[in-house]
Amino acid sequence: MEKIDSKSEEIECILRKMKALNGIDSFSDSKLRSLFSLVDEASEEISASMRSIVEVKEAYEEKLHFLKILRTINKYSTIKKRLPDIKELQACVRSVVASHAKDIEDIVSQTSEWDLIDSLLSQLEEARVLDEFTQNEASSRLSPLLKLRRQKQEEVDKHLDELIISEDFRGIGEFLIPYAESKDQITVSKFNKW
């Protein structure tokens, strides 16, 4: 970040000098407008790239990188006003993480596909790198989701045991298919036990 800070300071200085030169004569003004137009165009492309990364459910490391850059250059007022507001992006990232957590909660309540659920929980765990920018959104959502997943698996295991005791072979078959197709060793081990 030191290099970004250093380059940002240089860019800030150049932009301020360009702004100070405005109004000297019509030829210079024309050149300055052209240069500012290029700067604005580049800023818009950077802003669009940042927003597109921030709005997707994954790419947490990239989100973190962009947020750290914005935090670093936030002290340079001329550059700052050409890029997205860091608070706006933080709110967007927090919303994306919350949405991801809600999707996982819905999936846990609707299915027993443990591989899918575990994969999604793993992704949410990766989002914890953003906690400093999202008021610990991922960490605060992860623990209850892990607990919900454990409870759901215990309920499913209990129900499966009841099906075995009552010799409901059709019900057993419906329950065992996800276990048989699982890539998780613990799940496969449970399947083999039954």
Coordinates of N, CA, C and O in Angstrom, one line a residue:
M1 N 0.8 -1.2 0.0 CA 0.0 0.0 0.0 C 0.9 1.3 0.0 O 0.4 2.3 -0.4
E2 N 2.1 1.1 0.5 CA 3.0 2.3 0.5 C 3.2 2.9 -0.9 O 3.2 4.1 -1.2
K3 N 3.4 2.0 -1.9 CA 3.6 2.4 -3.3 C 2.3 3.1 -3.8 O 2.4 4.1 -4.5
I4 N 1.2 2.5 -3.5 CA -0.1 3.1 -3.9 C -0.2 4.5 -3.3 O -0.6 5.5 -4.0
D5 N 0.1 4.6 -2.0 CA 0.0 5.9 -1.3 C 1.0 6.9 -2.0 O 0.6 8.1 -2.2
S6 N 2.2 6.5 -2.3 CA 3.2 7.4 -2.9 C 2.7 7.8 -4.3 O 2.8 9.0 -4.6
K7 N 2.2 6.9 -5.1 CA 1.8 7.3 -6.4 C 0.5 8.1 -6.4 O 0.3 9.1 -7.2
S8 N -0.4 7.9 -5.4 CA -1.6 8.7 -5.2 C -1.2 10.1 -4.9 O -1.8 11.0 -5.4
E9 N -0.2 10.2 -4.0 CA 0.2 11.6 -3.7 C 0.8 12.3 -4.9 O 0.5 13.5 -5.1
E10 N 1.5 11.6 -5.7 CA 2.1 12.2 -7.0 C 0.9 12.7 -7.9 O 0.9 13.8 -8.4
I11 N -0.1 11.8 -8.1 CA -1.2 12.1 -8.9 C -2.0 13.2 -8.4 O -2.4 14.1 -9.1
E12 N -2.2 13.3 -7.1 CA -2.9 14.4 -6.4 C -2.2 15.7 -6.7 O -2.8 16.7 -7.1
C13 N -0.9 15.7 -6.6 CA -0.1 16.9 -6.8 C -0.2 17.3 -8.3 O -0.4 18.5 -8.5
I14 N -0.1 16.4 -9.2 CA -0.2 16.7 -10.6 C -1.6 17.3 -10.9 O -1.7 18.3 -11.6
L15 N -2.6 16.7 -10.4 CA -4.0 17.2 -10.7 C -4.2 18.6 -10.1 O -4.9 19.4 -10.7
R16 N -3.7 18.8 -8.9 CA -3.8 20.2 -8.3 C -3.1 21.2 -9.2 O -3.5 22.3 -9.3
K17 N -1.9 20.8 -9.6 CA -1.1 21.8 -10.5 C -1.9 22.0 -11.8 O -1.9 23.2 -12.3
M18 N -2.5 21.0 -12.3 CA -3.3 21.2 -13.6 C -4.4 22.1 -13.3 O -4.7 23.0 -14.1
K19 N -5.1 21.9 -12.2 CA -6.2 22.8 -11.8 C -5.8 24.2 -11.6 O -6.5 25.2 -12.1
A20 N -4.6 24.4 -11.1 CA -4.1 25.8 -10.8 C -3.7 26.5 -12.2 O -3.8 27.7 -12.3
L21 N -3.4 25.7 -13.2 CA -3.0 26.3 -14.5 C -4.2 26.7 -15.3 O -4.1 27.4 -16.3
N22 N -5.4 26.2 -14.9 CA -6.6 26.5 -15.6 C -6.8 28.0 -15.6 O -6.7 28.7 -14.6
G23 N -7.1 28.5 -16.8 CA -7.5 30.0 -16.9 C -6.3 30.8 -17.4 O -6.5 32.0 -17.5
I24 N -5.1 30.2 -17.7 CA -4.0 31.0 -18.1 C -4.2 31.6 -19.5 O -4.1 32.8 -19.7
D25 N -4.5 30.7 -20.4 CA -4.9 31.1 -21.8 C -5.7 30.1 -22.4 O -5.8 29.0 -21.9
S26 N -6.3 30.4 -23.5 CA -7.3 29.5 -24.2 C -6.6 28.2 -24.7 O -7.2 27.1 -24.6
F27 N -5.4 28.3 -25.2 CA -4.7 27.1 -25.7 C -4.4 26.1 -24.5 O -4.7 25.0 -24.6
S28 N -3.9 26.7 -23.4 CA -3.6 25.8 -22.2 C -4.9 25.2 -21.7 O -4.9 24.1 -21.3
D29 N -6.0 26.1 -21.6 CA -7.2 25.6 -21.1 C -7.7 24.4 -22.0 O -8.3 23.4 -21.4
S30 N -7.6 24.5 -23.3 CA -8.0 23.4 -24.2 C -7.2 22.1 -23.9 O -7.8 21.0 -23.8
K31 N -5.9 22.2 -23.7 CA -5.1 21.1 -23.4 C -5.5 20.5 -22.0 O -5.5 19.3 -21.8
L32 N -5.7 21.4 -21.0 CA -6.1 20.9 -19.7 C -7.4 20.2 -19.7 O -7.6 19.2 -19.0
R33 N -8.4 20.8 -20.4 CA -9.7 20.1 -20.5 C -9.5 18.7 -21.1 O -10.1 17.7 -20.7
S34 N -8.6 18.6 -22.1 CA -8.4 17.3 -22.8 C -7.7 16.3 -21.7 O -8.1 15.1 -21.7
L35 N -6.8 16.8 -21.0 CA -6.1 15.9 -20.0 C -7.1 15.5 -18.8 O -7.1 14.4 -18.4
F36 N -7.9 16.5 -18.4 CA -8.9 16.2 -17.4 C -9.9 15.2 -17.9 O -10.4 14.3 -17.1
S37 N -10.3 15.3 -19.1 CA -11.2 14.4 -19.8 C -10.6 12.9 -19.7 O -11.3 12.0 -19.4
L38 N -9.3 12.8 -20.0 CA -8.7 11.5 -20.0 C -8.7 11.0 -18.5 O -8.9 9.8 -18.3
V39 N -8.4 11.8 -17.6 CA -8.3 11.4 -16.2 C -9.7 11.0 -15.7 O -9.9 9.9 -15.1
D40 N -10.8 11.7 -16.1 CA -12.1 11.4 -15.8 C -12.5 10.1 -16.4 O -13.2 9.2 -15.8
E41 N -12.1 9.8 -17.6 CA -12.5 8.6 -18.3 C -11.8 7.4 -17.6 O -12.5 6.4 -17.4
A42 N -10.6 7.6 -17.3 CA -9.8 6.5 -16.6 C -10.5 6.2 -15.2 O -10.7 5.1 -14.8
S43 N -10.9 7.3 -14.5 CA -11.5 7.2 -13.2 C -12.8 6.5 -13.3 O -13.2 5.6 -12.4
E44 N -13.6 6.7 -14.3 CA -14.9 6.1 -14.5 C -14.7 4.6 -14.8 O -15.4 3.8 -14.3
E45 N -13.7 4.2 -15.6 CA -13.4 2.8 -15.8 C -13.0 2.1 -14.5 O -13.4 1.0 -14.3
I46 N -12.1 2.7 -13.7 CA -11.7 2.2 -12.5 C -12.9 2.0 -11.5 O -13.1 1.0 -10.9
S47 N -13.7 3.0 -11.5 CA -14.9 3.0 -10.6 C -15.9 1.9 -11.0 O -16.4 1.1 -10.2
A48 N -16.1 1.7 -12.3 CA -17.0 0.7 -12.8 C -16.4 -0.7 -12.5 O -17.2 -1.6 -12.1
S49 N -15.1 -0.8 -12.6 CA -14.5 -2.1 -12.3 C -14.6 -2.4 -10.8 O -15.0 -3.6 -10.4
M50 N -14.4 -1.4 -10.0 CA -14.6 -1.6 -8.5 C -16.0 -2.0 -8.2 O -16.3 -3.0 -7.4
R51 N -17.0 -1.3 -8.8 CA -18.4 -1.6 -8.5 C -18.8 -3.0 -8.9 O -19.5 -3.7 -8.3
S52 N -18.3 -3.4 -10.1 CA -18.6 -4.7 -10.6 C -18.1 -5.9 -9.8 O -18.7 -6.9 -9.5
I53 N -16.9 -5.7 -9.2 CA -16.3 -6.7 -8.3 C -17.0 -6.7 -7.0 O -17.3 -7.8 -6.4
V54 N -17.4 -5.5 -6.5 CA -18.0 -5.4 -5.2 C -19.4 -6.1 -5.2 O -19.9 -6.6 -4.2
E55 N -20.1 -6.1 -6.3 CA -21.5 -6.6 -6.4 C -21.6 -8.1 -6.6 O -22.7 -8.6 -6.4
V56 N -20.5 -8.8 -6.9 CA -20.6 -10.2 -7.0 C -20.5 -10.9 -5.6 O -19.9 -10.3 -4.7
K57 N -20.9 -12.1 -5.5 CA -21.0 -12.8 -4.2 C -19.6 -13.4 -3.8 O -19.4 -13.6 -2.6
E58 N -18.7 -13.5 -4.7 CA -17.4 -14.1 -4.3 C -16.3 -13.0 -4.5 O -16.6 -11.8 -4.2
A59 N -15.2 -13.4 -4.9 CA -14.1 -12.4 -5.1 C -13.8 -11.6 -3.9 O -13.6 -10.4 -4.0
Y60 N -13.8 -12.2 -2.7 CA -13.6 -11.5 -1.5 C -12.2 -10.8 -1.4 O -12.1 -9.7 -0.8
E61 N -11.2 -11.5 -1.8 CA -9.9 -10.9 -1.8 C -9.8 -9.7 -2.7 O -9.1 -8.7 -2.3
E62 N -10.4 -9.7 -3.8 CA -10.4 -8.5 -4.7 C -11.2 -7.4 -4.1 O -10.7 -6.2 -4.1
K63 N -12.3 -7.7 -3.4 CA -13.0 -6.6 -2.7 C -12.2 -6.0 -1.7 O -12.1 -4.8 -1.5
L64 N -11.5 -6.8 -0.9 CA -10.6 -6.4 0.2 C -9.5 -5.5 -0.4 O -9.2 -4.4 0.1
H65 N -8.9 -5.9 -1.5 CA -7.9 -5.1 -2.2 C -8.4 -3.7 -2.6 O -7.8 -2.7 -2.3
F66 N -9.6 -3.7 -3.2 CA -10.1 -2.4 -3.6 C -10.5 -1.5 -2.4 O -10.2 -0.3 -2.5
L67 N -11.0 -2.1 -1.4 CA -11.4 -1.3 -0.2 C -10.1 -0.7 0.5 O -10.1 0.4 0.9
K68 N -9.1 -1.5 0.5 CA -7.8 -1.0 1.1 C -7.2 0.1 0.3 O -6.7 1.1 0.8
I69 N -7.3 0.0 -1.1 CA -6.8 1.1 -1.9 C -7.6 2.3 -1.7 O -7.0 3.4 -1.5
L70 N -8.9 2.2 -1.6 CA -9.8 3.4 -1.4 C -9.5 4.0 -0.1 O -9.4 5.2 0.1
R71 N -9.3 3.2 1.0 CA -9.0 3.7 2.3 C -7.6 4.5 2.2 O -7.5 5.5 2.8
T72 N -6.7 3.9 1.5 CA -5.3 4.5 1.4 C -5.4 5.9 0.7 O -4.8 6.9 1.1
I73 N -6.2 6.0 -0.4 CA -6.2 7.2 -1.2 C -7.3 8.2 -0.7 O -7.4 9.3 -1.3
N74 N -8.0 7.8 0.3 CA -9.1 8.6 0.7 C -8.7 10.0 1.2 O -9.5 10.9 1.2
K75 N -7.4 10.1 1.6 CA -7.0 11.4 2.1 C -6.6 12.4 1.0 O -6.4 13.6 1.3
Y76 N -6.6 11.9 -0.2 CA -6.3 12.8 -1.4 C -7.6 13.3 -2.0 O -8.2 12.6 -2.8
S77 N -8.0 14.5 -1.7 CA -9.3 15.0 -2.0 C -9.6 15.0 -3.5 O -10.7 14.8 -4.0
T78 N -8.6 15.4 -4.3 CA -8.8 15.5 -5.8 C -9.1 14.1 -6.4 O -9.9 14.0 -7.3
I79 N -8.3 13.1 -5.9 CA -8.5 11.8 -6.4 C -9.8 11.2 -5.9 O -10.6 10.5 -6.6
K80 N -10.0 11.4 -4.6 CA -11.1 10.8 -3.9 C -12.4 11.1 -4.6 O -13.3 10.2 -4.7
K81 N -12.6 12.4 -5.0 CA -13.9 12.7 -5.6 C -14.1 12.1 -7.0 O -15.2 12.1 -7.6
R82 N -13.0 11.5 -7.6 CA -13.2 10.8 -8.9 C -13.4 9.3 -8.8 O -13.6 8.7 -9.8
L83 N -13.4 8.8 -7.6 CA -13.6 7.4 -7.4 C -14.8 7.1 -6.5 O -15.3 8.1 -5.9
P84 N -15.3 5.9 -6.5 CA -16.5 5.6 -5.6 C -16.2 6.0 -4.2 O -15.1 5.8 -3.7
D85 N -17.3 6.4 -3.5 CA -17.2 6.6 -2.1 C -16.9 5.3 -1.3 O -17.7 4.3 -1.5
I86 N -16.0 5.3 -0.4 CA -15.6 4.1 0.3 C -16.8 3.6 1.2 O -17.0 2.4 1.2
K87 N -17.5 4.5 1.8 CA -18.6 4.1 2.6 C -19.7 3.4 1.8 O -20.4 2.5 2.2
E88 N -19.9 4.0 0.6 CA -20.9 3.4 -0.4 C -20.5 1.9 -0.7 O -21.3 1.0 -0.7
L89 N -19.2 1.7 -1.0 CA -18.7 0.4 -1.4 C -18.8 -0.5 -0.2 O -19.1 -1.7 -0.3
Q90 N -18.4 0.0 1.0 CA -18.5 -0.8 2.2 C -19.9 -1.3 2.5 O -20.1 -2.5 2.8
A91 N -20.9 -0.4 2.3 CA -22.3 -0.8 2.5 C -22.7 -1.9 1.4 O -23.4 -2.8 1.8
C92 N -22.2 -1.7 0.2 CA -22.5 -2.7 -0.8 C -21.9 -4.0 -0.5 O -22.6 -5.1 -0.6
V93 N -20.7 -4.1 -0.1 CA -20.0 -5.3 0.3 C -20.7 -6.0 1.4 O -20.9 -7.2 1.4
R94 N -21.1 -5.2 2.4 CA -21.8 -5.7 3.6 C -23.1 -6.4 3.2 O -23.5 -7.4 3.6
S95 N -23.8 -5.7 2.3 CA -25.1 -6.2 1.7 C -24.9 -7.5 1.0 O -25.7 -8.5 1.1
V96 N -23.8 -7.6 0.2 CA -23.5 -8.8 -0.6 C -23.2 -10.0 0.4 O -23.7 -11.1 0.2
V97 N -22.4 -9.7 1.4 CA -22.1 -10.8 2.4 C -23.4 -11.2 3.1 O -23.6 -12.4 3.3
A98 N -24.2 -10.3 3.5 CA -25.5 -10.6 4.2 C -26.4 -11.4 3.3 O -27.0 -12.4 3.7
S99 N -26.4 -11.0 2.0 CA -27.2 -11.8 1.0 C -26.7 -13.2 0.9 O -27.5 -14.2 0.8
H100 N -25.4 -13.3 0.8 CA -24.8 -14.7 0.7 C -25.2 -15.5 1.9 O -25.5 -16.7 1.8
A101 N -25.1 -14.9 3.1 CA -25.4 -15.6 4.3 C -26.9 -16.0 4.3 O -27.3 -17.2 4.7
K102 N -27.8 -15.2 3.9 CA -29.2 -15.5 3.8 C -29.5 -16.6 2.8 O -30.3 -17.5 3.1
D103 N -28.8 -16.6 1.7 CA -28.9 -17.7 0.7 C -28.5 -19.0 1.3 O -29.2 -20.0 1.1
I104 N -27.4 -19.0 2.1 CA -27.0 -20.2 2.8 C -28.0 -20.7 3.8 O -28.4 -21.9 3.8
E105 N -28.6 -19.8 4.5 CA -29.6 -20.1 5.5 C -30.8 -20.8 4.8 O -31.3 -21.8 5.3
D106 N -31.2 -20.2 3.7 CA -32.3 -20.8 3.0 C -32.0 -22.2 2.5 O -32.9 -23.1 2.6
I107 N -30.8 -22.4 2.0 CA -30.4 -23.7 1.4 C -30.4 -24.7 2.6 O -30.8 -25.8 2.4
V108 N -29.8 -24.3 3.7 CA -29.8 -25.2 4.9 C -31.2 -25.6 5.3 O -31.4 -26.8 5.6
S109 N -32.1 -24.7 5.2 CA -33.5 -25.1 5.7 C -34.2 -25.9 4.6 O -35.2 -26.5 4.9
Q110 N -33.8 -25.8 3.4 CA -34.5 -26.5 2.3 C -33.9 -27.8 1.8 O -34.6 -28.6 1.2
T111 N -32.7 -28.1 2.1 CA -32.0 -29.3 1.6 C -31.1 -29.9 2.6 O -30.7 -29.2 3.6
S112 N -30.6 -31.1 2.3 CA -29.6 -31.8 3.1 C -28.4 -32.1 2.2 O -27.7 -33.0 2.5
E113 N -28.2 -31.3 1.3 CA -27.0 -31.5 0.4 C -25.8 -30.9 1.1 O -25.4 -29.7 0.9
W114 N -25.2 -31.7 1.9 CA -24.1 -31.2 2.8 C -22.9 -30.7 2.0 O -22.3 -29.7 2.4
D115 N -22.6 -31.3 0.9 CA -21.4 -30.8 0.1 C -21.6 -29.4 -0.4 O -20.8 -28.5 -0.3
L116 N -22.8 -29.1 -0.9 CA -23.2 -27.8 -1.3 C -23.2 -26.8 -0.2 O -22.5 -25.7 -0.3
I117 N -23.8 -27.2 0.9 CA -23.8 -26.3 2.1 C -22.4 -26.0 2.6 O -22.1 -24.9 2.9
D118 N -21.6 -27.1 2.7 CA -20.3 -26.9 3.2 C -19.4 -26.0 2.3 O -18.6 -25.2 2.8
S119 N -19.6 -26.1 1.0 CA -18.9 -25.3 0.0 C -19.3 -23.8 0.2 O -18.5 -22.9 0.2
L120 N -20.6 -23.6 0.4 CA -21.1 -22.2 0.6 C -20.6 -21.7 1.9 O -20.3 -20.5 2.0
L121 N -20.6 -22.5 2.9 CA -20.1 -22.0 4.2 C -18.6 -21.7 4.2 O -18.2 -20.7 4.8
S122 N -17.9 -22.5 3.4 CA -16.5 -22.2 3.2 C -16.3 -20.9 2.5 O -15.4 -20.1 2.8
Q123 N -17.1 -20.6 1.5 CA -17.0 -19.3 0.8 C -17.3 -18.1 1.8 O -16.7 -17.1 1.7
L124 N -18.3 -18.3 2.6 CA -18.7 -17.3 3.6 C -17.5 -17.1 4.6 O -17.2 -16.0 5.0
E125 N -16.9 -18.2 4.9 CA -15.7 -18.1 5.8 C -14.6 -17.2 5.2 O -13.9 -16.5 5.8
E126 N -14.5 -17.4 3.8 CA -13.5 -16.5 3.1 C -13.8 -15.1 3.2 O -13.0 -14.2 3.2
A127 N -15.1 -14.8 3.3 CA -15.6 -13.4 3.4 C -15.1 -12.7 4.7 O -15.2 -11.5 4.8
R128 N -14.7 -13.5 5.6 CA -14.3 -12.9 6.9 C -13.1 -11.9 6.7 O -12.9 -11.0 7.6
V129 N -12.4 -12.0 5.6 CA -11.3 -11.0 5.4 C -11.8 -9.6 5.3 O -11.1 -8.6 5.4
L130 N -13.1 -9.5 5.0 CA -13.7 -8.2 4.8 C -14.3 -7.6 6.1 O -14.8 -6.5 6.1
D131 N -14.2 -8.3 7.2 CA -14.8 -7.9 8.5 C -14.5 -6.5 8.9 O -15.3 -5.8 9.4
E132 N -13.2 -6.1 8.7 CA -12.8 -4.8 9.1 C -13.6 -3.7 8.3 O -13.7 -2.5 8.8
F133 N -14.1 -4.0 7.2 CA -14.8 -3.0 6.4 C -16.4 -3.2 6.5 O -17.1 -2.4 6.0
T134 N -16.8 -4.3 7.0 CA -18.3 -4.6 7.0 C -18.8 -4.8 8.4 O -19.9 -5.4 8.6
Q135 N -18.2 -4.3 9.4 CA -18.6 -4.4 10.8 C -18.8 -5.9 11.2 O -19.8 -6.2 11.8
N136 N -17.9 -6.7 10.8 CA -17.9 -8.2 11.1 C -19.1 -8.9 10.6 O -19.5 -9.9 11.2
E137 N -19.6 -8.5 9.5 CA -20.8 -9.2 8.9 C -20.6 -10.7 8.7 O -21.4 -11.5 9.1
A138 N -19.5 -11.1 8.1 CA -19.3 -12.5 7.8 C -19.1 -13.3 9.1 O -19.7 -14.4 9.2
S139 N -18.3 -12.8 10.0 CA -18.1 -13.5 11.2 C -19.3 -13.7 12.0 O -19.6 -14.7 12.6
S140 N -20.1 -12.6 12.1 CA -21.3 -12.6 12.9 C -22.4 -13.6 12.3 O -23.2 -14.1 13.0
R141 N -22.4 -13.8 11.0 CA -23.3 -14.6 10.3 C -22.9 -16.1 10.3 O -23.7 -17.0 10.3
L142 N -21.6 -16.3 10.3 CA -21.0 -17.6 10.1 C -21.3 -18.6 11.3 O -21.8 -19.7 11.1
S143 N -21.1 -18.1 12.5 CA -21.3 -19.0 13.6 C -22.8 -19.5 13.7 O -23.0 -20.7 13.9
P144 N -23.8 -18.7 13.6 CA -25.2 -19.2 13.7 C -25.5 -20.2 12.5 O -26.2 -21.1 12.7
L145 N -24.9 -19.9 11.3 CA -25.1 -20.8 10.2 C -24.4 -22.2 10.4 O -25.0 -23.2 10.1
L146 N -23.3 -22.2 11.0 CA -22.6 -23.5 11.3 C -23.4 -24.2 12.3 O -23.6 -25.4 12.2
K147 N -24.0 -23.5 13.3 CA -24.8 -24.2 14.3 C -26.1 -24.7 13.7 O -26.5 -25.8 13.9
L148 N -26.7 -23.9 12.8 CA -27.9 -24.4 12.1 C -27.6 -25.6 11.2 O -28.4 -26.5 11.2
R149 N -26.5 -25.6 10.6 CA -26.1 -26.8 9.8 C -26.0 -28.0 10.6 O -26.4 -29.1 10.3
R150 N -25.3 -27.9 11.8 CA -25.1 -29.0 12.7 C -26.5 -29.5 13.2 O -26.7 -30.7 13.2
Q151 N -27.3 -28.6 13.6 CA -28.7 -29.0 14.0 C -29.4 -29.7 13.0 O -30.1 -30.7 13.2
K152 N -29.4 -29.2 11.7 CA -30.1 -29.8 10.6 C -29.6 -31.2 10.4 O -30.3 -32.1 10.2
Q153 N -28.2 -31.4 10.4 CA -27.7 -32.7 10.2 C -28.1 -33.7 11.3 O -28.4 -34.8 11.0
E154 N -28.1 -33.2 12.5 CA -28.6 -34.1 13.6 C -30.0 -34.5 13.4 O -30.4 -35.7 13.6
E155 N -30.9 -33.6 13.0 CA -32.3 -33.9 12.7 C -32.4 -34.9 11.6 O -33.2 -35.9 11.7
V156 N -31.6 -34.7 10.5 CA -31.6 -35.6 9.4 C -31.2 -37.0 9.8 O -31.8 -38.0 9.5
D157 N -30.1 -37.0 10.6 CA -29.5 -38.3 11.0 C -30.6 -39.0 11.9 O -30.8 -40.3 11.8
K158 N -31.2 -38.3 12.8 CA -32.2 -38.9 13.7 C -33.4 -39.4 12.9 O -33.9 -40.5 13.1
H159 N -33.8 -38.6 11.9 CA -34.9 -39.1 11.0 C -34.6 -40.3 10.2 O -35.4 -41.2 10.1
L160 N -33.4 -40.4 9.7 CA -32.9 -41.5 9.0 C -32.9 -42.8 9.9 O -33.3 -43.9 9.5
D161 N -32.4 -42.6 11.1 CA -32.4 -43.7 12.1 C -33.8 -44.2 12.3 O -34.1 -45.4 12.4
E162 N -34.8 -43.2 12.4 CA -36.2 -43.6 12.6 C -36.7 -44.4 11.4 O -37.5 -45.4 11.5
L163 N -36.3 -44.0 10.2 CA -36.7 -44.7 9.0 C -36.1 -46.1 9.0 O -36.8 -47.1 8.5
I164 N -34.9 -46.3 9.4 CA -34.3 -47.6 9.5 C -35.0 -48.5 10.5 O -35.4 -49.6 10.2
I165 N -35.3 -47.9 11.6 CA -36.1 -48.7 12.6 C -37.4 -49.1 12.1 O -37.9 -50.2 12.3
S166 N -38.1 -48.2 11.4 CA -39.5 -48.5 10.9 C -39.4 -49.3 9.6 O -40.5 -49.6 9.0
E167 N -38.2 -49.5 9.1 CA -38.0 -50.3 7.8 C -38.7 -49.6 6.6 O -39.3 -50.3 5.8
D168 N -38.7 -48.3 6.6 CA -39.3 -47.5 5.5 C -38.2 -47.4 4.4 O -37.5 -46.4 4.3
F169 N -38.1 -48.4 3.5 CA -37.0 -48.5 2.6 C -37.1 -47.4 1.5 O -36.1 -47.0 1.0
R170 N -38.3 -47.0 1.1 CA -38.4 -46.0 0.1 C -37.9 -44.6 0.7 O -37.1 -43.9 0.1
G171 N -38.3 -44.3 1.9 CA -37.8 -43.1 2.6 C -36.2 -43.2 2.8 O -35.5 -42.2 2.7
I172 N -35.8 -44.4 3.2 CA -34.3 -44.6 3.4 C -33.6 -44.3 2.0 O -32.6 -43.6 2.0
G173 N -34.1 -44.8 1.0 CA -33.5 -44.6 -0.3 C -33.4 -43.1 -0.7 O -32.4 -42.7 -1.2
E174 N -34.5 -42.4 -0.5 CA -34.5 -41.0 -0.8 C -33.5 -40.2 0.1 O -32.8 -39.3 -0.4
F175 N -33.3 -40.6 1.3 CA -32.3 -40.0 2.2 C -30.9 -40.4 1.8 O -30.0 -39.6 2.0
L176 N -30.7 -41.6 1.4 CA -29.3 -42.1 1.2 C -28.7 -41.6 -0.1 O -27.4 -41.6 -0.2
I177 N -29.5 -41.2 -1.1 CA -28.9 -40.8 -2.4 C -27.9 -39.7 -2.2 O -26.8 -39.8 -2.7
P178 N -28.2 -38.6 -1.5 CA -27.2 -37.5 -1.4 C -25.9 -38.0 -0.6 O -24.8 -37.6 -1.0
Y179 N -26.1 -38.9 0.3 CA -25.0 -39.5 1.0 C -24.1 -40.3 0.1 O -22.9 -40.2 0.1
A180 N -24.7 -41.1 -0.7 CA -24.0 -42.0 -1.6 C -23.2 -41.2 -2.7 O -22.1 -41.5 -3.1
E181 N -23.7 -40.0 -3.1 CA -23.1 -39.2 -4.1 C -22.1 -38.1 -3.6 O -21.5 -37.4 -4.3
S182 N -22.0 -38.1 -2.3 CA -21.2 -37.1 -1.6 C -19.7 -37.3 -1.9 O -19.2 -38.4 -2.1
K183 N -19.0 -36.1 -1.9 CA -17.5 -36.2 -2.0 C -16.8 -36.0 -0.7 O -15.6 -36.1 -0.6
D184 N -17.6 -35.7 0.4 CA -17.1 -35.5 1.7 C -16.9 -36.9 2.4 O -17.7 -37.7 2.4
Q185 N -15.7 -37.1 2.9 CA -15.3 -38.4 3.5 C -16.1 -38.8 4.7 O -16.5 -39.9 4.9
I186 N -16.5 -37.8 5.5 CA -17.3 -38.1 6.7 C -18.7 -38.5 6.3 O -19.2 -39.5 6.8
T187 N -19.2 -37.8 5.3 CA -20.6 -38.2 4.8 C -20.5 -39.6 4.2 O -21.4 -40.4 4.4
V188 N -19.5 -39.9 3.4 CA -19.4 -41.2 2.7 C -19.2 -42.3 3.8 O -19.8 -43.4 3.7
S189 N -18.5 -42.0 4.9 CA -18.3 -42.9 6.0 C -19.6 -43.2 6.7 O -19.9 -44.3 7.0
K190 N -20.5 -42.2 6.9 CA -21.8 -42.4 7.4 C -22.6 -43.3 6.5 O -23.3 -44.2 7.0
F191 N -22.5 -43.0 5.2 CA -23.3 -43.8 4.3 C -22.9 -45.3 4.4 O -23.7 -46.2 4.4
N192 N -21.6 -45.5 4.4 CA -21.1 -46.9 4.5 C -21.5 -47.6 5.8 O -21.7 -48.8 5.8
K193 N -21.6 -46.7 6.9 CA -22.1 -47.3 8.2 C -23.5 -47.8 8.1 O -23.8 -48.8 8.7
W194 N -24.3 -47.1 7.3 CA -25.7 -47.5 7.2 C -25.8 -48.7 6.3 O -26.6 -49.5 6.2

